[in-house]
Coordinates of C-alpha atoms in Angstrom, one line a residue:
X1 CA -26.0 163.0 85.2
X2 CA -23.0 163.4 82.2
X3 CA -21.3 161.1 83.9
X4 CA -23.9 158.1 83.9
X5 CA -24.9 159.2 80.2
X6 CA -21.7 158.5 79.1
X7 CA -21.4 155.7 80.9
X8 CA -25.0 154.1 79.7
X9 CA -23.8 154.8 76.2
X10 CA -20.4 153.1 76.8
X11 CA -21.7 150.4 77.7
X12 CA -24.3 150.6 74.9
X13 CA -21.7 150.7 72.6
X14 CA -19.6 147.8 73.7
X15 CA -22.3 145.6 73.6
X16 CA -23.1 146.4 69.9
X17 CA -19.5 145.4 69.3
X18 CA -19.5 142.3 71.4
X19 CA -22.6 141.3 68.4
X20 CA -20.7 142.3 66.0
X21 CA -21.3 139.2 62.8
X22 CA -18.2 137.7 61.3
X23 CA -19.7 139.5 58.1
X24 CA -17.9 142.7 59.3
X25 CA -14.6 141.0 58.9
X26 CA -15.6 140.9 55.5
X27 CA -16.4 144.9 54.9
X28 CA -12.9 145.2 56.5
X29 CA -11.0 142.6 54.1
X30 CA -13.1 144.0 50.7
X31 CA -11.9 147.2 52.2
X32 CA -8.2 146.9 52.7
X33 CA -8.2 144.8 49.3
X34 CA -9.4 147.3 47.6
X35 CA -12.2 144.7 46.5
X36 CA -10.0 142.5 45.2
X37 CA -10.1 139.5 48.1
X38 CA -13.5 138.8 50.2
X39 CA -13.9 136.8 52.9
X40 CA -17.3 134.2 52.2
X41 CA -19.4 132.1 53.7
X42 CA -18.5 133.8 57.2
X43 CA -19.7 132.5 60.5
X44 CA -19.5 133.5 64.1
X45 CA -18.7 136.9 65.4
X46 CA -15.8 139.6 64.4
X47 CA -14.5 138.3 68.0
X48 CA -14.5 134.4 66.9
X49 CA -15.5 132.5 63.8
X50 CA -14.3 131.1 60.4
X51 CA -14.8 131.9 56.5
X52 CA -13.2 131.3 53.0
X53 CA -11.2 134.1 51.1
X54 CA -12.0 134.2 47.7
X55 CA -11.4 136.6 44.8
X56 CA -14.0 137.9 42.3
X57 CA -13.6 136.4 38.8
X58 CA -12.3 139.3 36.6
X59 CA -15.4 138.0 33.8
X60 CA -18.3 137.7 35.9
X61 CA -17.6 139.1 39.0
X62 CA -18.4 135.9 41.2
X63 CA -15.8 135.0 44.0
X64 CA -13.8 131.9 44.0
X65 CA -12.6 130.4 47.4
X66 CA -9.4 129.4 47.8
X67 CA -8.3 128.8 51.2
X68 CA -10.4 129.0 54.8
X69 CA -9.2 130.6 57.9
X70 CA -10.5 130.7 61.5
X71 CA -9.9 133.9 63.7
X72 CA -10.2 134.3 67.2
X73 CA -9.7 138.0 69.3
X74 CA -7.1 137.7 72.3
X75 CA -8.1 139.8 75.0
X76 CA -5.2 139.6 77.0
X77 CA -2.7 141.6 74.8
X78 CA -5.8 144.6 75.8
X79 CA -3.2 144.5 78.8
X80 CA -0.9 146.0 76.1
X81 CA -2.9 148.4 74.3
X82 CA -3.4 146.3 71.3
X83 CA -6.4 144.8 69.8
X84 CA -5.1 141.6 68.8
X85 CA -7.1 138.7 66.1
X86 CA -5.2 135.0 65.8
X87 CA -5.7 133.5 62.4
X88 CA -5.1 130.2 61.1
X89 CA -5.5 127.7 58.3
X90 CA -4.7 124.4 57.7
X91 CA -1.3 123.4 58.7
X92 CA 0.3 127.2 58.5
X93 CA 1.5 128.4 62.0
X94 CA -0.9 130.8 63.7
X95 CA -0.7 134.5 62.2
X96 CA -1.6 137.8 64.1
X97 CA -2.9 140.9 63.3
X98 CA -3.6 143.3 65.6
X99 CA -4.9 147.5 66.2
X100 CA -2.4 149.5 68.2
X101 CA -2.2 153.1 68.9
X102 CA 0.6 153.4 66.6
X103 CA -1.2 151.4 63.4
X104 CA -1.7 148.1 62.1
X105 CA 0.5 145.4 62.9
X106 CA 1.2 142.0 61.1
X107 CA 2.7 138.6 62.0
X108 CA 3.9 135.6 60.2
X109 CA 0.7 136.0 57.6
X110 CA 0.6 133.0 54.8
X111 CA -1.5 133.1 52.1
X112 CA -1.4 130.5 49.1
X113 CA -3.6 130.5 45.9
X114 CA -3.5 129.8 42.2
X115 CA -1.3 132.5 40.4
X116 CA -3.8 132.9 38.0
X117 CA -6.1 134.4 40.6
X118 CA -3.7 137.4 41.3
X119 CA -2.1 137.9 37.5
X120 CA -5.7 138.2 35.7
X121 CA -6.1 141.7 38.1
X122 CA -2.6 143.0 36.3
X123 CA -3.6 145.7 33.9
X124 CA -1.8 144.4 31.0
X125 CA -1.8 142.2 28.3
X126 CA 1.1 140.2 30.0
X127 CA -1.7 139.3 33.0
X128 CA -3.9 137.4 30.8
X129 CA -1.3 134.8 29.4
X130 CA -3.4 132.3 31.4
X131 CA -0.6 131.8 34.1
X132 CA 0.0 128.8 35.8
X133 CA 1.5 128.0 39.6
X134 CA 0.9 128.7 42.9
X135 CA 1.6 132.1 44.7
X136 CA 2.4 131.9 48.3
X137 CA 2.9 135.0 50.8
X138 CA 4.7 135.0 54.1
X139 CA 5.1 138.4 56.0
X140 CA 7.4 137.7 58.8
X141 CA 6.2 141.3 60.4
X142 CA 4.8 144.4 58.9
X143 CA 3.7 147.4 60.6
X144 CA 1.9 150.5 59.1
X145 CA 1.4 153.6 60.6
X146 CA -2.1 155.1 60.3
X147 CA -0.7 157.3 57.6
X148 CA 0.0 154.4 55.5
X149 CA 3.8 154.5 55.9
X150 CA 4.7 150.7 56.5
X151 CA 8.2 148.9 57.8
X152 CA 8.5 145.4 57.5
X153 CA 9.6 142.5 55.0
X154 CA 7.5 140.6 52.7
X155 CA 7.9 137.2 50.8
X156 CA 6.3 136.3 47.7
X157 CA 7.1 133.3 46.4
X158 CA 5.8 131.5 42.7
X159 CA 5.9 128.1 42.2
X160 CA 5.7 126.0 39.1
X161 CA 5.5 128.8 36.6
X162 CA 3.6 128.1 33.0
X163 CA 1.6 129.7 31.0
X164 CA -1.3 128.4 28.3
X165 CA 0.9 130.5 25.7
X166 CA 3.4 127.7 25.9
X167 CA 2.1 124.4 27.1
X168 CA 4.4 122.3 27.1
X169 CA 7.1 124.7 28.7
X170 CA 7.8 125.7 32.5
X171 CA 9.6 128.7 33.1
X172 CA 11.0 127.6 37.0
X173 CA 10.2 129.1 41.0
X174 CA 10.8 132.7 41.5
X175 CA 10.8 135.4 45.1
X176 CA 10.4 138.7 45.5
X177 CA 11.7 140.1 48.6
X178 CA 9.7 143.2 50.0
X179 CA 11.6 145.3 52.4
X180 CA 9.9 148.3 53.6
X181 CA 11.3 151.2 55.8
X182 CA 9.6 154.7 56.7
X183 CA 7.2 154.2 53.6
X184 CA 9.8 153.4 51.1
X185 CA 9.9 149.4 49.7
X186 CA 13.1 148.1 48.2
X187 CA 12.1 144.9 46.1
X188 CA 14.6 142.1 44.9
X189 CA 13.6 139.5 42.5
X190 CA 15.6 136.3 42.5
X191 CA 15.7 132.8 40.4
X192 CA 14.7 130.0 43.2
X193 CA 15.3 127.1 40.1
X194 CA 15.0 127.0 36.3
X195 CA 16.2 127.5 33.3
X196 CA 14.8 131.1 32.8
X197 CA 16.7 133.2 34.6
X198 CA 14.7 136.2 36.2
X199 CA 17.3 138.6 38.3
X200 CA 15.7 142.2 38.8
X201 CA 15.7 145.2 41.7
X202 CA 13.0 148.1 42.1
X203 CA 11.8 150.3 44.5
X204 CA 8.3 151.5 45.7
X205 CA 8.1 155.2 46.3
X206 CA 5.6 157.3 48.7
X207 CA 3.0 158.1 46.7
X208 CA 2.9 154.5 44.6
X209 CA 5.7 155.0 42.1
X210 CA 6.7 152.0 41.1
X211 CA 10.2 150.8 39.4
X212 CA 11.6 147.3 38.4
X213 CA 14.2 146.5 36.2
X214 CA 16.2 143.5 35.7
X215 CA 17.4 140.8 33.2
X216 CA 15.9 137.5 31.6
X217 CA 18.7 134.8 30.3
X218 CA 17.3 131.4 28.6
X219 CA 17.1 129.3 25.5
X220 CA 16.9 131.6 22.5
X221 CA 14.1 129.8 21.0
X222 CA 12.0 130.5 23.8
X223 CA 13.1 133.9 25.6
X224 CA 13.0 135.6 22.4
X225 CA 9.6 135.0 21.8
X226 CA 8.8 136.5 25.3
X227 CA 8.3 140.4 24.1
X228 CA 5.5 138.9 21.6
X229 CA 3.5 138.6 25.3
X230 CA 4.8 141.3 27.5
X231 CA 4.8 144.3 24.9
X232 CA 7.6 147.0 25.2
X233 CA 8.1 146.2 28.8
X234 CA 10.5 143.5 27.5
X235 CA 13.6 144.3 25.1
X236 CA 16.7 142.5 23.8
X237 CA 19.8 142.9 25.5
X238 CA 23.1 141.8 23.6
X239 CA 23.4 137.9 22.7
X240 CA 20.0 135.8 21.5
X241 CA 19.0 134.8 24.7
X242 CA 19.2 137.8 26.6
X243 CA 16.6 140.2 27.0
X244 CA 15.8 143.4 30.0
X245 CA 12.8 144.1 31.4
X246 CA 11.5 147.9 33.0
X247 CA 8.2 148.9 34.7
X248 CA 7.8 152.0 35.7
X249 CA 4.8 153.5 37.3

């Protein structure tokens, strides 16, 4: 009698999630975003459908879209003990992410939107510069354990940086390379092209402490107007020209 009971409510159960609306994808991404990316206008099933992420507008709450995805479950890789979700959008190659025993596990994940999108959430007076450019974000593989430690590498890549505070100035393209091992991230800032020089290493720390550090090199007349936007995070450093940056969290 167990026996059937537990089957009946197996069953039960599978079906429920078989029904399950392309909305729950939604809880999931509000979730892991920590509210700060939804997924809208959502169609289908968790098992097979499309949407639009979007990110609330820091003034009035409503979400802008910015880039649709489809997503379709793989039911082979059950063969593997993985739950397993293709995405795709546009022209990007296909990403994966997918529910093992051991975590959560990521693959070749691009995401692009205006930069402006992501720097108006920055707790600082430096995120509302009205920032130009486009933000793009490739993670080759990243895996997290279900205690949140996470081993990977991440690319974040800014294109066409600007900023309202100086119109008729750009600032260049700049990466940061994430590279994550047992729950410590080592991050590396680079100069891709420009004349403002951005060269900077950190680290992220269990428990979210945060350092970077680094160096800004440019034409006086502009780079030494920067600590008038970013506060004491920017100082001089030597010759006009030449300034250091810290955060620390």
């Amino acid at each position: 009698m167990l026996r059937r009971s537990l089957l009946f409510l197996a069953c039960f159960l599978g079906a429920v999630a078989w029904q399950a609306p392309a909305t729950w994808a939604d809880l999931v991404i509000q979730r892991l975003s920590m509210g700060s990316m939804a997924l809208v206008g959502a169609e289908g099933s968790l098992w097979s459908g499309t949407g639009t992420l979007a990110v609330p507008e820091p003034s009035t709450g409503r979400f802008t879209p910015f880039m649709q995805v489809r997503w379709a479950w793989q039911p082979a890789w059950l063969l593997r003990g993985q739950f397993r979700w293709q995405f795709s959008s546009g022209g990007a190659a296909p990403a994966a992410i997918a529910l093992t025993p051991r975590g959560v596990e990521i693959e070749l994940l691009q995401i692009t939107m205006p930069a402006r999108y992501a720097l108006e959430r920055v707790p600082h007076a430096i995120g509302h510069a009205g920032w130009r450019g486009d933000l793009t974000l490739f993670v080759q593989h990243w895996q997290c354990n279900w205690r949140s430690q996470c081993t990977g590498d991440v690319n974040l890549q800014w294109f066409g940086v600007a900023s309202d505070l100086f119109p008729m100035r750009q600032f260049g393209d700049y990466q940061l390379n994430i590279h994550a091992q047992d729950g410590s991230m080592d991050l590396q800032l680079a100069t891709l092209r420009g004349a403002i020089q951005l060269q900077a290493q950190g680290k992220i720390q269990p428990g979210a402490h945060f350092d970077l550090s680094g160096s800004i090199q440019g034409e006086p007349a502009f780079v030494d107007r920067l600590p008038n936007i970013a506060g004491k995070l920017v100082t001089p450093d030597g010759p006009p020209g030449h300034l250091k940056f810290a955060v620390h969290q």
